[in-house]
mmCIF file of C-alpha atoms in Angstrom:
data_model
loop_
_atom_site.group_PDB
_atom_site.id
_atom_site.type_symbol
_atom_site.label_atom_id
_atom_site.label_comp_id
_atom_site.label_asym_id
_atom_site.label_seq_id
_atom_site.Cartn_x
_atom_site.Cartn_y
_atom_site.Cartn_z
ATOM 1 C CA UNK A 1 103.630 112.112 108.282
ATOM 2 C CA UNK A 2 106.225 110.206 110.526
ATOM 3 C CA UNK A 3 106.969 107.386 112.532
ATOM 4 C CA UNK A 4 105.552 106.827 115.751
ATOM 5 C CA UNK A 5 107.459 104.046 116.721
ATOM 6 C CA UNK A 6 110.464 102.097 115.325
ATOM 7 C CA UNK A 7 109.000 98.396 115.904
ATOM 8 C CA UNK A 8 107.374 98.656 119.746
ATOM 9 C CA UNK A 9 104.702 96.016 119.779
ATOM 10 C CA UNK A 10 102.846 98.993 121.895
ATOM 11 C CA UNK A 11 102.326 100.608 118.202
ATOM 12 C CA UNK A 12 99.483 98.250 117.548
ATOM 13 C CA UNK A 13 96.932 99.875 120.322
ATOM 14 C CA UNK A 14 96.332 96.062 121.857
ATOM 15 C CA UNK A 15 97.950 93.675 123.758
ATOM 16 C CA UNK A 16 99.880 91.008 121.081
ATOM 17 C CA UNK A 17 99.846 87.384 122.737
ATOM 18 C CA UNK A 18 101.901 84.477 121.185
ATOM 19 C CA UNK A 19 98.929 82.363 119.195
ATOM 20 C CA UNK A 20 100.672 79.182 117.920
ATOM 21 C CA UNK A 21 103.512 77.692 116.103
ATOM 22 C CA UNK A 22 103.280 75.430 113.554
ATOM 23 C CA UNK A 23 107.098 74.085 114.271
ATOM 24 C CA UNK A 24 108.582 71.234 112.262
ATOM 25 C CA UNK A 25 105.969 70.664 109.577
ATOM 26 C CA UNK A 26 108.110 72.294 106.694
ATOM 27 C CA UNK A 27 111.537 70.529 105.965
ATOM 28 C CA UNK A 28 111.942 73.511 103.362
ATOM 29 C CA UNK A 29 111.834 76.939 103.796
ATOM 30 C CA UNK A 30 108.196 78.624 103.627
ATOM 31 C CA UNK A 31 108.292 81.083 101.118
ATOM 32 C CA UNK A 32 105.476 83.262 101.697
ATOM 33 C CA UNK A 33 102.173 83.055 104.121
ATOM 34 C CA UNK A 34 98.966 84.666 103.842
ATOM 35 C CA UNK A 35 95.435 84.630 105.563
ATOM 36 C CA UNK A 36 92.479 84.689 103.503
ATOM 37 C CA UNK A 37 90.335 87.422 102.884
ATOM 38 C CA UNK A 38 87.998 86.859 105.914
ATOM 39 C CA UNK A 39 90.817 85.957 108.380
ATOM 40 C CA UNK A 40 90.235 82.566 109.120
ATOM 41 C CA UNK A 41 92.639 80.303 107.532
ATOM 42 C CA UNK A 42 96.239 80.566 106.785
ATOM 43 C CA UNK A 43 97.855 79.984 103.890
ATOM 44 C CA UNK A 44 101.744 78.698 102.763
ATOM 45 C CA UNK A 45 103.600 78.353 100.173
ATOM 46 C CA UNK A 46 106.892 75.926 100.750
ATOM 47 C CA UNK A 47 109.823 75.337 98.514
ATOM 48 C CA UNK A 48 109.214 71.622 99.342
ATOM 49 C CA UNK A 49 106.834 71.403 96.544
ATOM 50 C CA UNK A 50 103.431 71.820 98.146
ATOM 51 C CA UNK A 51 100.911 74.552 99.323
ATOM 52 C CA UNK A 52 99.162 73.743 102.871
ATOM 53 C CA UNK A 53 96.009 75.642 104.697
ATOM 54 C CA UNK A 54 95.867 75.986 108.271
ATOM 55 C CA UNK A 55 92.758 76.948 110.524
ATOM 56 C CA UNK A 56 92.470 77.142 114.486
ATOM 57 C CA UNK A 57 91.420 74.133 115.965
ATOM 58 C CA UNK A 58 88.053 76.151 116.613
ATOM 59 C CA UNK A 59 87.397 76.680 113.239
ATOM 60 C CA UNK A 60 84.446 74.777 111.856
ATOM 61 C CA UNK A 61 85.375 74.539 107.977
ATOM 62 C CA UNK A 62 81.629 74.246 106.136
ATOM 63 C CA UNK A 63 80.475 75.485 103.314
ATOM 64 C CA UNK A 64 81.919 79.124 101.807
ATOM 65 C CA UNK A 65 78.618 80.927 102.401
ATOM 66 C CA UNK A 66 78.614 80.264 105.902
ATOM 67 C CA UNK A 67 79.759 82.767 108.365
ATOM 68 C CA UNK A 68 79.647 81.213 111.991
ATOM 69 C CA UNK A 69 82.984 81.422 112.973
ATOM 70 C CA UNK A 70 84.061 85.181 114.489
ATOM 71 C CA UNK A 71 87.643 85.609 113.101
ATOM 72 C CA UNK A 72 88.193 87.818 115.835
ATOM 73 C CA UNK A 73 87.134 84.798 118.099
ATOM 74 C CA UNK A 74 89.172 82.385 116.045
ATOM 75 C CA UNK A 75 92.216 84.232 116.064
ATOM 76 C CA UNK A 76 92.759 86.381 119.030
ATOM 77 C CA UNK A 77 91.464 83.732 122.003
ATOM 78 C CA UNK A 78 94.544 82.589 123.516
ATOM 79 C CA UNK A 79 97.083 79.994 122.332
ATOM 80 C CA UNK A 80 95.794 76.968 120.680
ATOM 81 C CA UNK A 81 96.561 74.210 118.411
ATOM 82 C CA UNK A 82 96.164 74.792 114.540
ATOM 83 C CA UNK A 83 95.446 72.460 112.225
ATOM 84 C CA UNK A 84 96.362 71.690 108.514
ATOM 85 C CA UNK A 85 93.149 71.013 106.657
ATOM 86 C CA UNK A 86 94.559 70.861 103.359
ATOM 87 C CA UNK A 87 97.540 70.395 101.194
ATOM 88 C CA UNK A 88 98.042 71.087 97.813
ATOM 89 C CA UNK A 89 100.389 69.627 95.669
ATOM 90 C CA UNK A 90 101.420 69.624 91.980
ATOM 91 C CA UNK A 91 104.201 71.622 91.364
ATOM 92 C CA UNK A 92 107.371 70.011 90.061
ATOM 93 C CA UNK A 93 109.133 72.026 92.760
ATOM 94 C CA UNK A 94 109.563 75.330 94.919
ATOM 95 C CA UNK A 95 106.089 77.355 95.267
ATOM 96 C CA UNK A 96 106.831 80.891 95.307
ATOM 97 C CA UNK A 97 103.133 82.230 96.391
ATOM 98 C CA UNK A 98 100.029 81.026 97.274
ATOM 99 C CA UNK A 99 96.795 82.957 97.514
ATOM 100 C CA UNK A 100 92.621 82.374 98.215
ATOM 101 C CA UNK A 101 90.424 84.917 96.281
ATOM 102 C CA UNK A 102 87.918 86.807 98.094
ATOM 103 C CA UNK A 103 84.697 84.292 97.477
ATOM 104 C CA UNK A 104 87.166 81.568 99.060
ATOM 105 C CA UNK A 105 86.054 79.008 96.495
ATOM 106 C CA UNK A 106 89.788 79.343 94.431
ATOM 107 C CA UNK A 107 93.122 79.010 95.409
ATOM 108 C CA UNK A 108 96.136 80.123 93.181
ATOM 109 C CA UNK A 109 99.929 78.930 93.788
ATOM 110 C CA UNK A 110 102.419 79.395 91.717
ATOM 111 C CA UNK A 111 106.735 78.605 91.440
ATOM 112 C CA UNK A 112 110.225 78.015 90.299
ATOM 113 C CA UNK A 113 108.323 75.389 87.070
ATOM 114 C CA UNK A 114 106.505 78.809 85.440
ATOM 115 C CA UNK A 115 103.450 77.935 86.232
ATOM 116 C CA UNK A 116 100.143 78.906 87.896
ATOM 117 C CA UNK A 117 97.810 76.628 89.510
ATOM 118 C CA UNK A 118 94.376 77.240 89.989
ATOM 119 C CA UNK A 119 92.814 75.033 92.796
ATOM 120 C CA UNK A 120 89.364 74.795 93.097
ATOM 121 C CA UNK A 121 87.491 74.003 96.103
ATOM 122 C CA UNK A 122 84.671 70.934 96.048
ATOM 123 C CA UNK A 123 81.282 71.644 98.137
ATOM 124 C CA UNK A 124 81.029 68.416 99.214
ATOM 125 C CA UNK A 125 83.808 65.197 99.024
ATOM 126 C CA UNK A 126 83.183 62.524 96.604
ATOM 127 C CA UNK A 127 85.702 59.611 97.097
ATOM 128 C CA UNK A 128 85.582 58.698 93.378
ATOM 129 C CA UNK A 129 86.955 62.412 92.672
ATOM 130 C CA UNK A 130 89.984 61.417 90.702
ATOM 131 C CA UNK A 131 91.333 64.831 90.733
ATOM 132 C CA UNK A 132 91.724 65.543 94.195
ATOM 133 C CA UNK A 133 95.450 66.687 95.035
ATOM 134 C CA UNK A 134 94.986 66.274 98.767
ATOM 135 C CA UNK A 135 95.614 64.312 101.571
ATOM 136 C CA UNK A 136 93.210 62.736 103.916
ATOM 137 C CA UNK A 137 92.691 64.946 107.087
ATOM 138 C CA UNK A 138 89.743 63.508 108.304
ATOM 139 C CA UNK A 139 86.283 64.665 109.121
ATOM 140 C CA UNK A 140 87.681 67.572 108.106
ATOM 141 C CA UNK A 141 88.292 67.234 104.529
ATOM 142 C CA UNK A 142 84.202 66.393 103.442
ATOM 143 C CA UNK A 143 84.306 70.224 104.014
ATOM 144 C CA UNK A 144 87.378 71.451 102.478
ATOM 145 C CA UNK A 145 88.532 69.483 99.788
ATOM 146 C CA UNK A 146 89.955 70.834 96.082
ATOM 147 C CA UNK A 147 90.982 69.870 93.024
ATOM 148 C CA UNK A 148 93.120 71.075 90.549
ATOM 149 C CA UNK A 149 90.897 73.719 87.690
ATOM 150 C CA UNK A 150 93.311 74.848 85.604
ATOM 151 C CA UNK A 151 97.546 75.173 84.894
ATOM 152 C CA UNK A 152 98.019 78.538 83.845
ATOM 153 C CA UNK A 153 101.220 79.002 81.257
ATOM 154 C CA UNK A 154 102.711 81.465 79.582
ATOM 155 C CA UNK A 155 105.489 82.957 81.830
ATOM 156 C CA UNK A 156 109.291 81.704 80.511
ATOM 157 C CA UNK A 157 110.344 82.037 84.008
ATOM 158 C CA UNK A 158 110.116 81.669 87.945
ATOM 159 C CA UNK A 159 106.637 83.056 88.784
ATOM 160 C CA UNK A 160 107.193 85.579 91.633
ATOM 161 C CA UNK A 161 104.076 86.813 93.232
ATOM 162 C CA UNK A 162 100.635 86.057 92.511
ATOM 163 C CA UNK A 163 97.494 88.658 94.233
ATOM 164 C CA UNK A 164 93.530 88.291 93.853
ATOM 165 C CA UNK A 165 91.523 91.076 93.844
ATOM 166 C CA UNK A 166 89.765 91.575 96.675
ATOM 167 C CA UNK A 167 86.448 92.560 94.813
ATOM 168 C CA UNK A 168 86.047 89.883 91.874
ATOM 169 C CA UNK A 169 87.693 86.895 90.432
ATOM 170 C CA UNK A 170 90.534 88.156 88.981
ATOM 171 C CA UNK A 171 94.103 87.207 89.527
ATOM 172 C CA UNK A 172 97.616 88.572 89.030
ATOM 173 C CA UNK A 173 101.411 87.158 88.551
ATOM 174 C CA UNK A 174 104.516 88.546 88.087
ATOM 175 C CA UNK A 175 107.829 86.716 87.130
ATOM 176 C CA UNK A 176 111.271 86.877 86.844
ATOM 177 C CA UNK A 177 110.847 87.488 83.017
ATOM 178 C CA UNK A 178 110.004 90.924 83.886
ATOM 179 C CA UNK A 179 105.981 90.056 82.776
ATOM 180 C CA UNK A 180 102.623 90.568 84.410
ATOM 181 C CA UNK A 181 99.687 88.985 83.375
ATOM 182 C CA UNK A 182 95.998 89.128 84.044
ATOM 183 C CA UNK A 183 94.275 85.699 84.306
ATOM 184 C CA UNK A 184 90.212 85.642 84.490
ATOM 185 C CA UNK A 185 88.053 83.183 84.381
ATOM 186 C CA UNK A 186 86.123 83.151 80.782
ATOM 187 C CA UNK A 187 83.462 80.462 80.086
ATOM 188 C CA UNK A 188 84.686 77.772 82.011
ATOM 189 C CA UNK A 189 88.380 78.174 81.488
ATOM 190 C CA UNK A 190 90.515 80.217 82.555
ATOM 191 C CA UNK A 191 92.759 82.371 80.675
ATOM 192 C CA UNK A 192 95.563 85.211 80.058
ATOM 193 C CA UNK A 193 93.614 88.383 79.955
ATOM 194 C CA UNK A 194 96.511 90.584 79.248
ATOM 195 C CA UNK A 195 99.815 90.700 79.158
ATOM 196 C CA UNK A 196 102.126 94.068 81.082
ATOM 197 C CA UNK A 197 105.620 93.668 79.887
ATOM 198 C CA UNK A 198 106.370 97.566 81.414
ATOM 199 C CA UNK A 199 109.330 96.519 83.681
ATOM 200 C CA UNK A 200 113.004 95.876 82.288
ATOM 201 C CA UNK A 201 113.651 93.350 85.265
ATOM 202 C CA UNK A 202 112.258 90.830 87.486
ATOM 203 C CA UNK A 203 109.142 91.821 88.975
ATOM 204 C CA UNK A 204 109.131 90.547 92.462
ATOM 205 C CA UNK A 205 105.883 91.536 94.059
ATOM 206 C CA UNK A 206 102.486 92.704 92.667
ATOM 207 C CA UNK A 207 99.163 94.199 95.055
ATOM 208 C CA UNK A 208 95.338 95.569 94.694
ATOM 209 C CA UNK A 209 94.283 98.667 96.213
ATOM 210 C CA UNK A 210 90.984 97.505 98.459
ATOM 211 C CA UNK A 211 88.560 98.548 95.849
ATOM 212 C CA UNK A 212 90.214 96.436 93.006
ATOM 213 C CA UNK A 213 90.288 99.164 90.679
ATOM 214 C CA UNK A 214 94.166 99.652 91.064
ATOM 215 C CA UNK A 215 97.209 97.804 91.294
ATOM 216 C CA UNK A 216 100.566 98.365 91.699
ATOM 217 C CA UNK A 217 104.262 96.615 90.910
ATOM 218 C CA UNK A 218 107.649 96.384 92.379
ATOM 219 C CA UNK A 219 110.773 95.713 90.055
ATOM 220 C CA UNK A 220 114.086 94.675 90.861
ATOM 221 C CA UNK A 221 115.378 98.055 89.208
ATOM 222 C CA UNK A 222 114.083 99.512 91.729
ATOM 223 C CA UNK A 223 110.746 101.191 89.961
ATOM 224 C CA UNK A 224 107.095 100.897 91.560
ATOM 225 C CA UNK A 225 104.199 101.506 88.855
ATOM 226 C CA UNK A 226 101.030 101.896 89.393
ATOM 227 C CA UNK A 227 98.059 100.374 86.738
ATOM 228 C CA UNK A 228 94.218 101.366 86.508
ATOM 229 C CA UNK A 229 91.794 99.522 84.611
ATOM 230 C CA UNK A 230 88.174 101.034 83.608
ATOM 231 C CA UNK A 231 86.505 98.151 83.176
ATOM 232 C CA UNK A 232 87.398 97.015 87.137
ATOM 233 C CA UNK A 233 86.347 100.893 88.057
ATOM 234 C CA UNK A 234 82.679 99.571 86.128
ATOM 235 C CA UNK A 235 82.327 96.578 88.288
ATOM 236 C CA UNK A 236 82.934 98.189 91.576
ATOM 237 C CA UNK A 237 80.187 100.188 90.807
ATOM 238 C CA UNK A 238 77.883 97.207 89.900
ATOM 239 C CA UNK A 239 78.621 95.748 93.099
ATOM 240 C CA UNK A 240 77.240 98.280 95.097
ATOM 241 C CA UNK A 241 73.280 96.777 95.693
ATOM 242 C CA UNK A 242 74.876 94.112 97.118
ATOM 243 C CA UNK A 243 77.544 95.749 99.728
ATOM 244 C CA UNK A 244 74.619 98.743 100.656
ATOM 245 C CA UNK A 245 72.551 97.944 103.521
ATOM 246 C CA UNK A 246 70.453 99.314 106.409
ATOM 247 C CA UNK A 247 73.016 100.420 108.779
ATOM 248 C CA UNK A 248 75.685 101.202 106.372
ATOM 249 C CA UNK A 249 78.392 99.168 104.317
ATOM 250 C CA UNK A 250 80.001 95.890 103.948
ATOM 251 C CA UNK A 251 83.494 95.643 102.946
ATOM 252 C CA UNK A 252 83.496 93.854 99.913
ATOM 253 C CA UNK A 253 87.226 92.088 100.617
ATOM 254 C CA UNK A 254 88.863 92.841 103.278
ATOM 255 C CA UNK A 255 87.213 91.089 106.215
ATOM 256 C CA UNK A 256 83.635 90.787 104.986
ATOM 257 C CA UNK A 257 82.010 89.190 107.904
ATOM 258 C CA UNK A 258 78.590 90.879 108.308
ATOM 259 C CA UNK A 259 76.684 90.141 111.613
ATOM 260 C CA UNK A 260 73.098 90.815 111.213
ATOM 261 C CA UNK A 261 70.563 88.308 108.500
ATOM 262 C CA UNK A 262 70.411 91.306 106.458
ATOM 263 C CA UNK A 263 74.195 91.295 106.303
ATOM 264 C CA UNK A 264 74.808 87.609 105.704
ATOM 265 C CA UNK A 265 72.265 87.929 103.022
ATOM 266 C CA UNK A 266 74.141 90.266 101.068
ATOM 267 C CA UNK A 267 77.027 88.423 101.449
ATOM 268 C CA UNK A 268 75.691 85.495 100.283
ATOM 269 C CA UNK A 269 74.256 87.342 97.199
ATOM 270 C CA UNK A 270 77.572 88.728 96.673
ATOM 271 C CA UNK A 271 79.683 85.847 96.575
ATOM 272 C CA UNK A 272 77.289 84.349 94.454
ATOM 273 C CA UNK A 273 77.558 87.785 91.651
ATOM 274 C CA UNK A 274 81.186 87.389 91.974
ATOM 275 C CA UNK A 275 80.868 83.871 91.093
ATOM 276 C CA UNK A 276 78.709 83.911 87.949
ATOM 277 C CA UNK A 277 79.840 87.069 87.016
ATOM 278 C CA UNK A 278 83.623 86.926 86.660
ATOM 279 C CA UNK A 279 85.678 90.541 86.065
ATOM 280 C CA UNK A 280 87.566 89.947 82.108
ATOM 281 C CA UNK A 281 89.328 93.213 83.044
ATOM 282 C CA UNK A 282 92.249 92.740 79.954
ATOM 283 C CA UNK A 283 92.426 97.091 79.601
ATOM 284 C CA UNK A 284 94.977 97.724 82.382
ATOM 285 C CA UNK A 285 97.122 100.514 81.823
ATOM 286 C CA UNK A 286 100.184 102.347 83.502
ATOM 287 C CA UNK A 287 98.964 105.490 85.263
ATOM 288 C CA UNK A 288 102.470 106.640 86.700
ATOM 289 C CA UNK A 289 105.917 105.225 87.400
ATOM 290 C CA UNK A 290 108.393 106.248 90.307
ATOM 291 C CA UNK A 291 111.762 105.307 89.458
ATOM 292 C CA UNK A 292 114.314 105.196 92.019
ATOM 293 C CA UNK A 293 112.131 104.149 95.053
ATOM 294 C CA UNK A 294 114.966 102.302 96.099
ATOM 295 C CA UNK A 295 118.537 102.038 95.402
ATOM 296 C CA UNK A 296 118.361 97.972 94.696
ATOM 297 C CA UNK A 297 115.530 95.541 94.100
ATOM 298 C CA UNK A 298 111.963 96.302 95.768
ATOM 299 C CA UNK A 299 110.996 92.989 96.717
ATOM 300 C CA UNK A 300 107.807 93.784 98.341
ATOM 301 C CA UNK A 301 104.879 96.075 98.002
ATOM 302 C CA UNK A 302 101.222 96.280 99.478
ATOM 303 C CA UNK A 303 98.660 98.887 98.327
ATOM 304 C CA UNK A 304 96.485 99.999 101.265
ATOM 305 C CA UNK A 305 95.315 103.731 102.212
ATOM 306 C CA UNK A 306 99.245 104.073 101.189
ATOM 307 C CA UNK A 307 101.506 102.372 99.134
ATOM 308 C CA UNK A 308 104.465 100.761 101.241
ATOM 309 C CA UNK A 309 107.447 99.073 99.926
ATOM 310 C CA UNK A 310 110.619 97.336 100.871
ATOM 311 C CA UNK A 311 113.452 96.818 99.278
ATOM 312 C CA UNK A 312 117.175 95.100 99.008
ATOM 313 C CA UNK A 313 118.678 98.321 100.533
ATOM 314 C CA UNK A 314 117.062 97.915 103.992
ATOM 315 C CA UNK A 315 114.805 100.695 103.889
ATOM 316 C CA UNK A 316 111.210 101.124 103.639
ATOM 317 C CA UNK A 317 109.510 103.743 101.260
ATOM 318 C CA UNK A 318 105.571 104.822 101.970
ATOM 319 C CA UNK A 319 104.145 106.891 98.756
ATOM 320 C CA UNK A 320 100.791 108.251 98.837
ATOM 321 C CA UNK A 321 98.176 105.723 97.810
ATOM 322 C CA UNK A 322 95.708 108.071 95.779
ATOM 323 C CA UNK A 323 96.916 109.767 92.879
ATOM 324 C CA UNK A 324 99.868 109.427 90.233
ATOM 325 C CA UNK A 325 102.930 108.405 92.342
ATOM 326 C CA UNK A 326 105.440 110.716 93.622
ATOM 327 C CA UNK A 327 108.333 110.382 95.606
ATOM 328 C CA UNK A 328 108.166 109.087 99.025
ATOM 329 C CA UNK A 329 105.863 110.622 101.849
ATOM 330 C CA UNK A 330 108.363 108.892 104.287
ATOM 331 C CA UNK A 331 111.813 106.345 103.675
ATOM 332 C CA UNK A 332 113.547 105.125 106.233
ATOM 333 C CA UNK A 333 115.821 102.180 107.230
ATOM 334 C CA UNK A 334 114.191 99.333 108.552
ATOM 335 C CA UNK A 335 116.813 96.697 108.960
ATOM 336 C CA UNK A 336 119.980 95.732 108.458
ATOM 337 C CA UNK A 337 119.856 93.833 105.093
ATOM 338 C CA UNK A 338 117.146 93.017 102.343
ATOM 339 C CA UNK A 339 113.401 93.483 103.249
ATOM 340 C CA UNK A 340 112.265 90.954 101.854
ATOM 341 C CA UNK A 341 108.175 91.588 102.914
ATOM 342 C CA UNK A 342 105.841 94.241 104.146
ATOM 343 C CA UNK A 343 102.579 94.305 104.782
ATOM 344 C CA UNK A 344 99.565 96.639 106.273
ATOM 345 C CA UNK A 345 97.042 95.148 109.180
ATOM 346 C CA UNK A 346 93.472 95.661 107.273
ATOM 347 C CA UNK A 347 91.915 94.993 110.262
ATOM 348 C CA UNK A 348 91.230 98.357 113.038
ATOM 349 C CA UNK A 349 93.591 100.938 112.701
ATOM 350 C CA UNK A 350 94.801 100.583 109.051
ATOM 351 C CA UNK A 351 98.093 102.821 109.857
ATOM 352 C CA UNK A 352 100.191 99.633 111.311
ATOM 353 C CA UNK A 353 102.068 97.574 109.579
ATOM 354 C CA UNK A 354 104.444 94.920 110.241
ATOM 355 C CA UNK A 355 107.889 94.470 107.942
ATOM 356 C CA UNK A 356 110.502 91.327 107.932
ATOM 357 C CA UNK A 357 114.072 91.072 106.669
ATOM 358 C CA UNK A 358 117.147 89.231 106.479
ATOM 359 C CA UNK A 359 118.141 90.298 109.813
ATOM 360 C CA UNK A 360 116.173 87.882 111.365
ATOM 361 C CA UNK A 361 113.499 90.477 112.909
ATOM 362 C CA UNK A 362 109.748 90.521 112.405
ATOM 363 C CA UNK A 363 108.707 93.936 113.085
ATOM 364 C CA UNK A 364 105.500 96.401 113.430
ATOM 365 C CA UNK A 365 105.368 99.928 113.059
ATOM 366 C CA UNK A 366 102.782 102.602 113.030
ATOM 367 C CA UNK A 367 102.419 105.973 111.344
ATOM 368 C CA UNK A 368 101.693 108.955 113.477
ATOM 369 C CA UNK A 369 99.406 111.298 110.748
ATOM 370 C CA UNK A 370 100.380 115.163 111.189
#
């Protein structure tokens, strides 16, 4: 394995056109952004307080088990105006991570006051809802309105990094009190599954392999350990009817955007599993440890076909995704200061991936397999 390219935009096989910017709407910095599991909204998390969601302008929000909007379309037609169609608010202050789970009916933020916030999303808007947390964006907001489900506590610090898994509901956080928990909806509450307290330091960022079954951690020691649960392994298996169909597959996370009624069926039948059928996964275990990954804090990891990981040294580490973990496949330095997020493109070829630091530079790379 090597690089192909340092950070050539030519790496990612297409042509990359500027889309929008959303200038001026944060007077605080954004701490971390995200799209949702089926590509069409985008998510931040601000230390002003508050969590918004953006969407192209040709974006029709409706219900969850729709599917008429292309994300391809959405996304990748030319410059346009996006829109915030929600805010949510409720932290006391700074919101470290915000995240949708794969059925797009949750959405979990968490910050700097230790706790998580589960946001839940309404169907249809009643004006008497006393427990909406947003504002009023118009037409828009019958369609895409939450309110607050649960505040998760438990961590005695800043809350990190939060990450669904991309195959049931089932969330993760990680905090600067060196913990991991599991949170799961039981009943109709939801609730600390388990608590990992593996890691002598801050744990800055947490991720789920695509399959859910696996999950991995970055320290500020420098240590990345990978978990596997059984009991996630047994519910990607039971979710196979419902992903299976005449012409091959759906992706059950990443991207699920069937196109035929056979497809959208499934989907539909899917979401609805995940829903009433919520993973308690609370026997996650260490399967391996690499120590020494980097040299000072790894603030970021994602867990694709590879594990990649960046860190406070400048460099960026790939280890081999299936398996106990071993020492880098491939480490190299990626800019000149911390790197402070990476992150694979699930979407086409899932060798390029994009990295940011505190030099100032967004860039992409791609791995040339040997």
């Amino acid at each position: 394995m090597k690089l192909f390219s340092r950070y050539e935009l030519s790496a990612c096989k297409s042509t990359p056109c500027f889309n929008a910017s959303l200038d001026h709407y944060y007077k605080r910095s954004v701490r971390s952004v995200r799209f949702t599991f089926d590509g069409r909204y985008l998510i931040c998390a601000s230390f002003s307080g508050s969590c918004g969601i953006f969407a192209p302008e040709d974006v029709i929000v409706t219900d969850p088990d729709s599917r008429r909007t292309d994300p391809k379309v959405a996304l990748c037609s030319g410059p346009k105006p996006w829109t915030c169609v929600a805010v949510l608010e409720g932290h006391e202050n700074e919101v470290k991570c915000a995240a949708m789970d794969t059925t797009g009916t949750y959405v979990a933020t968490c910050g700097r006051d230790k706790t998580v916030w589960i946001h839940q999303r309404c169907k249809l808007f009643k004006p008497t809802d006393s427990g909406d947390l947003n504002r009023d964006f118009g037409i828009r907001q019958s369609h895409f309105d939450f309110f607050c489900a649960a505040i998760l506590t438990g961590h005695i610090h800043d809350v990190k990094h939060l990450c669904w898994s991309p195959t049931a509901l089932l969330l993760i956080s990680s905090s600067y009190d060196n913990d991991i928990r599991i949170w799961g909806l039981v009943g109709d509450d939801w609730r600390c599954l388990q608590v990992i307290n593996l890691h002598s330091n801050t744990v800055w960022s947490v991720s789920f392999n695509d399959s859910g079954t696996s999950f991995v951690s970055a320290c500020a020691n420098g240590t990345i350990a990978k978990f596997k649960s059984i009991s996630a392994l047994d519910y990607k298996d039971s979710l196979s009817p419902f992903i299976s169909t005449s012409v091959g597959f759906l992706s059950v996370g990443t991207l699920a955007t069937g196109r035929s009624l056979e497809a959208l069926g499934k989907q539909k039948a899917l979401r609805k599993f995940q829903l009433t059928n919520p993973l308690k996964a609370d026997d996650w275990e260490v399967s391996s440890v690499m120590e020494n990954v980097h040299s000072r804090p790894v603030y970021s990891v994602d867990f694709g076909e590879f594990i990649i990981s960046g860190g406070g040294d400048g460099k960026v580490a790939i280890l081999e995704g299936s398996g106990p973990l071993g020492q880098p496949k491939l480490a190299f330095d990626a800019h000149c200061g911390d790197v402070n997020g990476v992150a694979w493109r699930r979407r086409g070829d899932f060798d390029v991936f994009a990295t940011v630091g505190d030099d100032e530079y967004l860039k992409i790379w791609q791995l040339c397999h040997e």
